[in-house]
Short mmCIF file of C-alpha atoms in Angstrom, two decimals:
data_model
loop_
_atom_site.label_atom_id
_atom_site.label_comp_id
_atom_site.label_asym_id
_atom_site.label_seq_id
_atom_site.Cartn_x
_atom_site.Cartn_y
_atom_site.Cartn_z
CA UNK A 579 20.25 53.19 -34.50
CA UNK A 580 22.25 51.03 -32.44
CA UNK A 581 26.41 51.04 -32.93
CA UNK A 582 28.37 49.25 -34.00
CA UNK A 583 30.38 49.49 -30.11
CA UNK A 584 26.95 49.08 -28.48
CA UNK A 585 26.55 45.93 -30.52
CA UNK A 586 29.53 44.99 -29.53
CA UNK A 587 29.06 45.55 -26.29
CA UNK A 588 25.68 43.79 -26.20
CA UNK A 589 27.53 40.81 -27.27
CA UNK A 590 29.87 41.20 -24.35
CA UNK A 591 27.29 41.27 -21.92
CA UNK A 592 25.41 38.17 -23.39
CA UNK A 593 28.59 36.42 -23.72
CA UNK A 594 29.06 37.06 -19.12
CA UNK A 595 25.52 35.39 -19.38
CA UNK A 596 26.20 32.69 -21.19
CA UNK A 597 29.67 31.33 -19.09
CA UNK A 598 27.76 31.63 -16.44
CA UNK A 599 24.99 29.34 -17.59
CA UNK A 600 27.47 27.11 -17.90
CA UNK A 601 28.61 26.77 -15.32
CA UNK A 602 25.34 26.61 -13.76
CA UNK A 603 25.09 23.47 -16.20
CA UNK A 604 28.68 22.07 -15.05
CA UNK A 605 27.18 21.57 -11.13
CA UNK A 606 23.83 21.13 -11.78
CA UNK A 607 22.80 17.94 -9.39
CA UNK A 608 21.92 16.05 -12.41
CA UNK A 609 24.95 16.22 -14.43
CA UNK A 610 26.69 15.76 -10.82
CA UNK A 611 24.89 12.49 -10.89
CA UNK A 612 25.20 11.06 -14.17
CA UNK A 613 28.82 11.44 -14.89
CA UNK A 614 29.46 9.75 -11.99
CA UNK A 615 27.39 6.62 -12.56
CA UNK A 616 27.19 3.51 -14.74
CA UNK A 617 24.35 4.45 -16.50
CA UNK A 618 22.45 1.53 -17.99
CA UNK A 619 19.54 2.36 -20.60
CA UNK A 620 17.25 4.63 -21.39
CA UNK A 621 19.57 7.03 -19.16
CA UNK A 622 22.73 6.21 -20.61
CA UNK A 623 21.47 6.17 -23.79
CA UNK A 624 20.30 10.15 -23.01
CA UNK A 625 23.35 10.62 -21.24
CA UNK A 626 25.73 9.75 -23.99
CA UNK A 627 23.47 12.52 -26.26
CA UNK A 628 23.34 15.15 -23.69
CA UNK A 629 26.67 15.27 -22.60
CA UNK A 630 28.00 15.15 -26.53
CA UNK A 631 26.23 18.54 -26.36
CA UNK A 632 27.74 19.65 -22.94
CA UNK A 633 30.60 19.30 -25.50
CA UNK A 634 29.44 21.20 -28.19
CA UNK A 635 28.09 23.60 -26.03
CA UNK A 636 31.99 24.14 -24.97
CA UNK A 637 33.16 23.69 -27.84
CA UNK A 638 30.72 27.00 -29.57
CA UNK A 639 31.38 28.83 -26.32
CA UNK A 640 34.84 28.86 -27.40
CA UNK A 641 34.47 30.22 -30.73
CA UNK A 642 32.01 33.32 -30.32
CA UNK A 643 34.16 34.50 -27.31
CA UNK A 644 37.49 33.85 -29.89
CA UNK A 645 35.03 35.78 -31.95
CA UNK A 646 34.17 38.92 -30.33
CA UNK A 647 38.53 39.07 -29.27
CA UNK A 648 38.49 39.56 -32.54
CA UNK A 649 35.82 41.87 -32.69
CA UNK A 650 37.17 43.84 -29.49
CA UNK A 651 40.67 44.19 -31.45
CA UNK A 652 39.57 44.95 -34.87
CA UNK A 653 40.02 48.79 -36.58
CA UNK A 654 38.17 48.50 -39.38
CA UNK A 655 34.39 49.39 -39.03
CA UNK A 656 33.77 46.75 -41.69
CA UNK A 657 35.92 44.09 -40.33
CA UNK A 658 33.80 44.54 -37.08
CA UNK A 659 30.61 44.53 -39.00
CA UNK A 660 31.72 41.88 -40.85
CA UNK A 661 31.95 39.38 -37.71
CA UNK A 662 28.88 40.14 -35.89
CA UNK A 663 26.85 40.67 -38.47
CA UNK A 664 27.93 38.24 -41.25
CA UNK A 665 28.48 34.33 -41.32
CA UNK A 666 31.77 34.89 -39.41
CA UNK A 667 31.66 31.77 -37.12
CA UNK A 668 33.29 28.09 -38.30
CA UNK A 669 32.01 24.93 -36.66
CA UNK A 670 32.67 21.91 -37.59
CA UNK A 671 30.25 19.54 -38.07
CA UNK A 672 30.86 16.11 -37.07
CA UNK A 673 27.51 14.45 -37.96
CA UNK A 674 28.09 15.32 -41.94
CA UNK A 675 31.42 14.41 -43.57
CA UNK A 676 32.83 14.15 -46.89
CA UNK A 677 35.65 11.90 -47.63
CA UNK A 678 38.71 14.21 -46.78
CA UNK A 679 37.14 14.78 -43.06
CA UNK A 680 33.93 16.53 -41.55
CA UNK A 681 32.28 19.50 -43.15
CA UNK A 682 33.13 23.32 -42.16
CA UNK A 683 29.50 25.48 -41.57
CA UNK A 684 30.14 29.25 -41.67
CA UNK A 685 27.14 30.48 -39.49
CA UNK A 686 26.37 34.68 -38.10
CA UNK A 687 27.10 35.24 -34.08
CA UNK A 688 23.27 35.62 -34.08
CA UNK A 689 23.01 32.01 -35.74
CA UNK A 690 25.14 30.40 -32.85
CA UNK A 691 23.87 32.26 -30.12
CA UNK A 692 20.45 30.52 -31.20
CA UNK A 693 21.66 26.74 -31.81
CA UNK A 694 23.57 27.21 -28.56
CA UNK A 695 19.95 27.93 -26.46
CA UNK A 696 18.54 25.33 -28.05
CA UNK A 697 21.27 22.93 -27.56
CA UNK A 698 21.20 24.52 -23.68
CA UNK A 699 17.32 23.78 -23.20
CA UNK A 700 18.30 19.65 -24.69
CA UNK A 701 21.05 19.05 -21.71
CA UNK A 702 19.01 20.87 -18.77
CA UNK A 703 16.56 19.31 -19.60
CA UNK A 704 17.97 15.75 -19.46
CA UNK A 705 20.03 16.69 -15.86
CA UNK A 706 16.91 17.89 -14.95
CA UNK A 707 14.30 15.56 -15.84
CA UNK A 708 17.14 12.40 -14.40
CA UNK A 709 17.93 14.67 -11.19
CA UNK A 710 14.15 14.93 -10.20
CA UNK A 711 13.49 11.25 -11.32
CA UNK A 712 16.23 10.00 -8.91
CA UNK A 713 14.83 12.78 -5.78
CA UNK A 714 11.79 11.12 -6.63
CA UNK A 715 12.94 7.78 -6.58
CA UNK A 716 15.26 8.43 -3.47
CA UNK A 717 11.76 9.35 -1.67
CA UNK A 718 10.40 6.73 -1.72
CA UNK A 719 13.45 4.24 -1.84
CA UNK A 720 15.19 5.38 1.17
CA UNK A 721 12.62 4.77 4.42
CA UNK A 722 12.21 1.85 3.28
CA UNK A 723 15.55 -0.21 4.40
CA UNK A 724 14.76 2.25 8.04
CA UNK A 725 11.25 0.23 8.43
CA UNK A 726 12.37 -3.02 7.96
CA UNK A 727 16.30 -2.80 9.30
CA UNK A 728 15.59 -3.32 12.76
CA UNK A 729 14.00 -6.71 11.77
CA UNK A 730 15.87 -9.97 11.89
CA UNK A 731 14.24 -12.47 9.83
CA UNK A 732 14.16 -13.67 6.30
CA UNK A 733 11.45 -11.56 4.91
CA UNK A 734 13.32 -8.56 6.17
CA UNK A 735 16.69 -9.25 5.07
CA UNK A 736 15.63 -10.94 1.57
CA UNK A 737 13.54 -7.45 1.85
CA UNK A 738 17.13 -4.99 2.45
CA UNK A 739 18.42 -6.92 -0.42
CA UNK A 740 15.63 -5.83 -2.63
CA UNK A 741 16.00 -2.51 -1.29
CA UNK A 742 19.63 -2.11 -2.03
CA UNK A 743 18.94 -3.59 -5.37
CA UNK A 744 16.44 -1.05 -6.72
CA UNK A 745 18.68 1.25 -5.04
CA UNK A 746 21.39 0.88 -7.60
CA UNK A 747 18.85 0.65 -10.43
CA UNK A 748 17.94 4.25 -9.67
CA UNK A 749 21.75 5.43 -9.75
CA UNK A 750 22.10 3.49 -12.85
CA UNK A 751 19.02 4.04 -14.70
CA UNK A 752 17.27 7.21 -13.24
CA UNK A 753 15.18 7.93 -16.25
CA UNK A 754 13.73 4.45 -16.82
CA UNK A 755 10.82 4.55 -14.32
CA UNK A 756 10.81 1.29 -12.51
CA UNK A 757 7.41 -0.68 -11.37
CA UNK A 758 9.01 -3.35 -9.08
CA UNK A 759 8.94 -0.21 -6.66
CA UNK A 760 4.88 0.13 -6.05
CA UNK A 761 5.35 -3.50 -4.75
CA UNK A 762 7.99 -3.53 -2.40
CA UNK A 763 6.54 -0.79 -0.77
CA UNK A 764 3.90 -2.39 -0.15
CA UNK A 765 5.66 -5.21 0.91
CA UNK A 766 8.12 -3.81 3.05
CA UNK A 767 5.41 -1.97 5.05
CA UNK A 768 3.67 -5.45 5.09
CA UNK A 769 6.48 -6.64 6.84
CA UNK A 770 6.98 -3.29 9.34
CA UNK A 771 3.41 -3.47 10.35
CA UNK A 772 3.35 -7.09 11.39
CA UNK A 773 6.65 -6.44 13.16
CA UNK A 774 5.33 -3.22 14.71
CA UNK A 775 1.94 -4.55 15.75
CA UNK A 776 2.58 -7.75 16.27
CA UNK A 777 2.41 -7.68 20.12
CA UNK A 778 -0.76 -6.15 20.13
CA UNK A 779 -2.57 -8.34 17.89
CA UNK A 780 -1.04 -11.70 19.85
CA UNK A 781 -2.31 -9.50 23.04
CA UNK A 782 -5.75 -9.64 21.71
CA UNK A 783 -5.61 -13.39 20.54
CA UNK A 784 -4.19 -14.53 23.57
CA UNK A 785 -8.08 -12.70 25.18
CA UNK A 786 -9.72 -14.30 22.55
CA UNK A 787 -8.36 -17.55 22.98
CA UNK A 788 -8.69 -17.96 27.09
CA UNK A 789 -12.58 -16.73 25.84
CA UNK A 790 -12.65 -19.31 23.98
CA UNK A 791 -11.10 -22.11 26.80
CA UNK A 792 -13.84 -20.68 28.67
CA UNK A 793 -16.99 -20.69 26.36
CA UNK A 794 -15.93 -24.77 25.69
CA UNK A 795 -16.35 -24.79 29.96
CA UNK A 796 -19.70 -24.01 29.90
CA UNK A 797 -20.19 -26.40 26.47
CA UNK A 798 -19.68 -28.46 27.96
CA UNK A 799 -21.68 -28.29 31.71
CA UNK A 800 -23.82 -26.67 29.56
CA UNK A 801 -23.86 -29.89 27.21
CA UNK A 802 -24.58 -32.57 30.18
CA UNK A 803 -27.08 -30.76 31.27
CA UNK A 804 -28.92 -30.97 27.74
CA UNK A 805 -27.80 -34.45 27.36
CA UNK A 806 -29.88 -35.39 30.43
CA UNK A 807 -32.05 -32.85 30.61
CA UNK A 808 -33.22 -32.94 26.79
CA UNK A 809 -33.76 -35.24 24.46
CA UNK A 810 -31.50 -35.40 20.78
CA UNK A 811 -28.77 -34.56 19.57
CA UNK A 812 -26.32 -32.15 20.38
CA UNK A 813 -23.25 -30.62 19.14
CA UNK A 814 -19.85 -31.75 20.25
CA UNK A 815 -17.90 -29.02 22.19
CA UNK A 816 -15.61 -27.78 19.09
CA UNK A 817 -11.76 -29.08 19.77
CA UNK A 818 -9.41 -26.99 17.49
CA UNK A 819 -6.13 -26.30 18.83
CA UNK A 820 -5.98 -22.18 18.70
CA UNK A 821 -4.07 -22.49 21.40
CA UNK A 822 -1.36 -23.98 19.81
CA UNK A 823 -2.13 -22.12 17.18
CA UNK A 824 -0.61 -19.21 19.19
CA UNK A 825 2.29 -20.41 21.12
CA UNK A 826 3.77 -21.55 17.50
CA UNK A 827 3.38 -17.59 16.10
CA UNK A 828 5.25 -16.73 19.60
CA UNK A 829 8.26 -18.78 19.21
CA UNK A 830 8.17 -18.26 15.81
CA UNK A 831 8.39 -14.67 15.81
CA UNK A 832 10.64 -12.18 14.34
CA UNK A 833 9.92 -14.92 11.39
CA UNK A 834 6.17 -14.74 10.47
CA UNK A 835 4.19 -13.68 7.32
CA UNK A 836 1.23 -11.21 8.11
CA UNK A 837 -0.58 -14.49 5.99
CA UNK A 838 0.35 -16.75 8.67
CA UNK A 839 -0.43 -14.52 11.33
CA UNK A 840 -3.97 -13.18 9.47
CA UNK A 841 -4.96 -17.32 9.36
CA UNK A 842 -3.99 -17.43 13.46
CA UNK A 843 -6.80 -14.90 13.19
CA UNK A 844 -9.31 -16.27 11.35
CA UNK A 845 -8.98 -19.81 13.31
CA UNK A 846 -9.40 -17.92 16.53
CA UNK A 847 -12.24 -16.05 15.45
CA UNK A 848 -13.67 -19.09 13.58
CA UNK A 849 -13.40 -21.41 16.76
CA UNK A 850 -15.01 -18.12 19.14
CA UNK A 851 -18.00 -17.77 16.86
CA UNK A 852 -18.12 -22.17 17.19
CA UNK A 853 -17.99 -22.02 20.39
CA UNK A 854 -20.65 -19.43 21.03
CA UNK A 855 -22.97 -21.02 18.56
CA UNK A 856 -22.90 -24.39 20.01
CA UNK A 857 -23.18 -23.09 23.78
CA UNK A 858 -25.98 -20.92 22.52
CA UNK A 859 -27.31 -23.98 21.16
CA UNK A 860 -27.04 -25.96 24.36
CA UNK A 861 -28.00 -23.39 26.64
CA UNK A 862 -31.64 -23.10 23.24
CA UNK A 863 -32.64 -26.16 23.96
CA UNK A 864 -32.81 -25.88 28.01
CA UNK A 865 -34.76 -22.59 27.84
CA UNK A 866 -36.79 -24.04 25.48
CA UNK A 867 -38.61 -26.16 27.64
CA UNK A 868 -38.21 -24.07 30.54
CA UNK A 869 -39.99 -21.45 28.74
CA UNK A 870 -42.71 -24.04 27.65
CA UNK A 871 -43.53 -25.08 31.37
CA UNK A 872 -43.64 -21.33 31.74
CA UNK A 873 -46.28 -20.71 29.14
CA UNK A 874 -48.17 -24.55 30.92
CA UNK A 875 -48.06 -23.05 34.62
CA UNK A 876 -49.43 -20.02 32.94
CA UNK A 877 -52.17 -21.02 30.99
CA UNK A 878 -53.26 -23.04 34.36
CA UNK A 879 -53.18 -19.89 36.23
CA UNK A 880 -56.05 -18.36 33.36
CA UNK A 881 -57.71 -21.14 33.28
CA UNK A 882 -58.16 -21.70 37.25
CA UNK A 883 -58.79 -18.25 36.94
CA UNK A 884 -61.30 -18.15 34.75
CA UNK A 885 -63.35 -20.87 36.98
CA UNK A 886 -62.05 -24.06 34.69
CA UNK A 887 -59.41 -25.52 37.59
CA UNK A 888 -61.71 -28.44 37.47
CA UNK A 889 -62.46 -29.09 34.25
CA UNK A 890 -61.65 -32.60 33.82
CA UNK A 891 -60.71 -32.24 30.16
CA UNK A 892 -58.55 -29.55 30.50
CA UNK A 893 -56.18 -31.35 33.75
CA UNK A 894 -55.67 -34.35 31.55
CA UNK A 895 -54.66 -31.55 28.77
CA UNK A 896 -52.19 -30.35 31.80
CA UNK A 897 -51.10 -33.54 33.25
CA UNK A 898 -49.86 -35.60 29.92
CA UNK A 899 -47.71 -31.50 29.09
CA UNK A 900 -46.52 -31.50 32.57
CA UNK A 901 -45.35 -35.28 32.60
CA UNK A 902 -43.37 -35.46 28.83
CA UNK A 903 -41.34 -31.33 30.04
CA UNK A 904 -40.84 -33.22 33.62
CA UNK A 905 -39.55 -36.18 31.75
CA UNK A 906 -35.36 -36.79 31.52
CA UNK A 907 -34.44 -37.07 29.10
CA UNK A 908 -37.88 -34.35 27.95
CA UNK A 909 -38.83 -35.14 23.51
CA UNK A 910 -38.82 -30.60 23.22
CA UNK A 911 -41.07 -31.37 20.08
CA UNK A 912 -43.54 -33.75 22.24
CA UNK A 913 -43.95 -31.61 24.96
CA UNK A 914 -44.35 -29.01 22.47
CA UNK A 915 -47.33 -30.81 21.22
CA UNK A 916 -48.68 -30.93 24.33
CA UNK A 917 -48.40 -27.38 25.42
CA UNK A 918 -50.50 -26.17 22.09
CA UNK A 919 -53.47 -28.67 22.85
CA UNK A 920 -53.53 -27.03 26.35
CA UNK A 921 -53.13 -24.01 25.39
CA UNK A 922 -56.09 -24.22 22.92
CA UNK A 923 -58.28 -25.51 25.03
CA UNK A 924 -58.04 -23.12 27.83
CA UNK A 925 -58.76 -20.54 25.15
CA UNK A 926 -61.16 -22.24 23.63
CA UNK A 927 -62.91 -21.83 27.06
CA UNK A 928 -61.95 -18.88 28.39
CA UNK A 929 -62.62 -16.81 25.35
CA UNK A 930 -65.87 -19.15 24.62
CA UNK A 931 -67.19 -16.23 27.43
#
């Protein structure tokens, strides 16, 4: 059976642990964060309740220690038992008032400790949540300022101001999520990436613009030959001013947004594709004529090899196909039909044997 002296000694040891916990609470980083800030919103309301809880904890602890001092000084065992086990602690309930003032309640030492534990858990939960929320927000916001620190453009300056405002919101109300931060992170990353990759992207654009110029020069040469040699409509050489658009980007940097650079990249890619298509189309017409001439010669050799070199009909068909393909400009449709007729006539003779 526990004696009164042992019970008192245990209560004194517990009071030392409570004192240590309260000091840890006072030094909690969340307490340092909240008590020194001009809080707003949810954080202001929750800190007001937590701060009141901290005041109550110290008041209750004073009552706790005062009762233990009385018990330590008492010489009557009955008095010691009353203090340690009976409702000997008087607490003022600020939330309960009568006409003459706050209501005072008497609780036991054990009940007081239970109240302190519950209040301590509520207070430290707010402190911990605030500190963790602030730490997480800080881990996101702090790098943002560095990412746009060396960029001197209106967009970067505006982003630095937004980061500062987001930082101020985090200090004033760490317990309220800030949905604007995610979009801010994305926009800072975009501006930072643009500034970092701009030289390489412009270098790639320069190479593509040079290729566009080379293809246009080739297209002009091939088109001149195609117009002279092949009948029909021929696509014009593209004249997009992608070089001017690229020069404009260079002059405006770093005051350039990602959509601006992306638009020039798209325009250059489209100009490159158009130039390639035009060259392919124009060269294809000349290649088609060469292919028809080659096929005509191949079937003439086939006819001669099978003994039809002097066949009058074949000679006439060959001559007509040759004349069409030799004309300038050449009608490719007529040439295709003429070669096909000659080809069928040769096959009719050579495969009949």
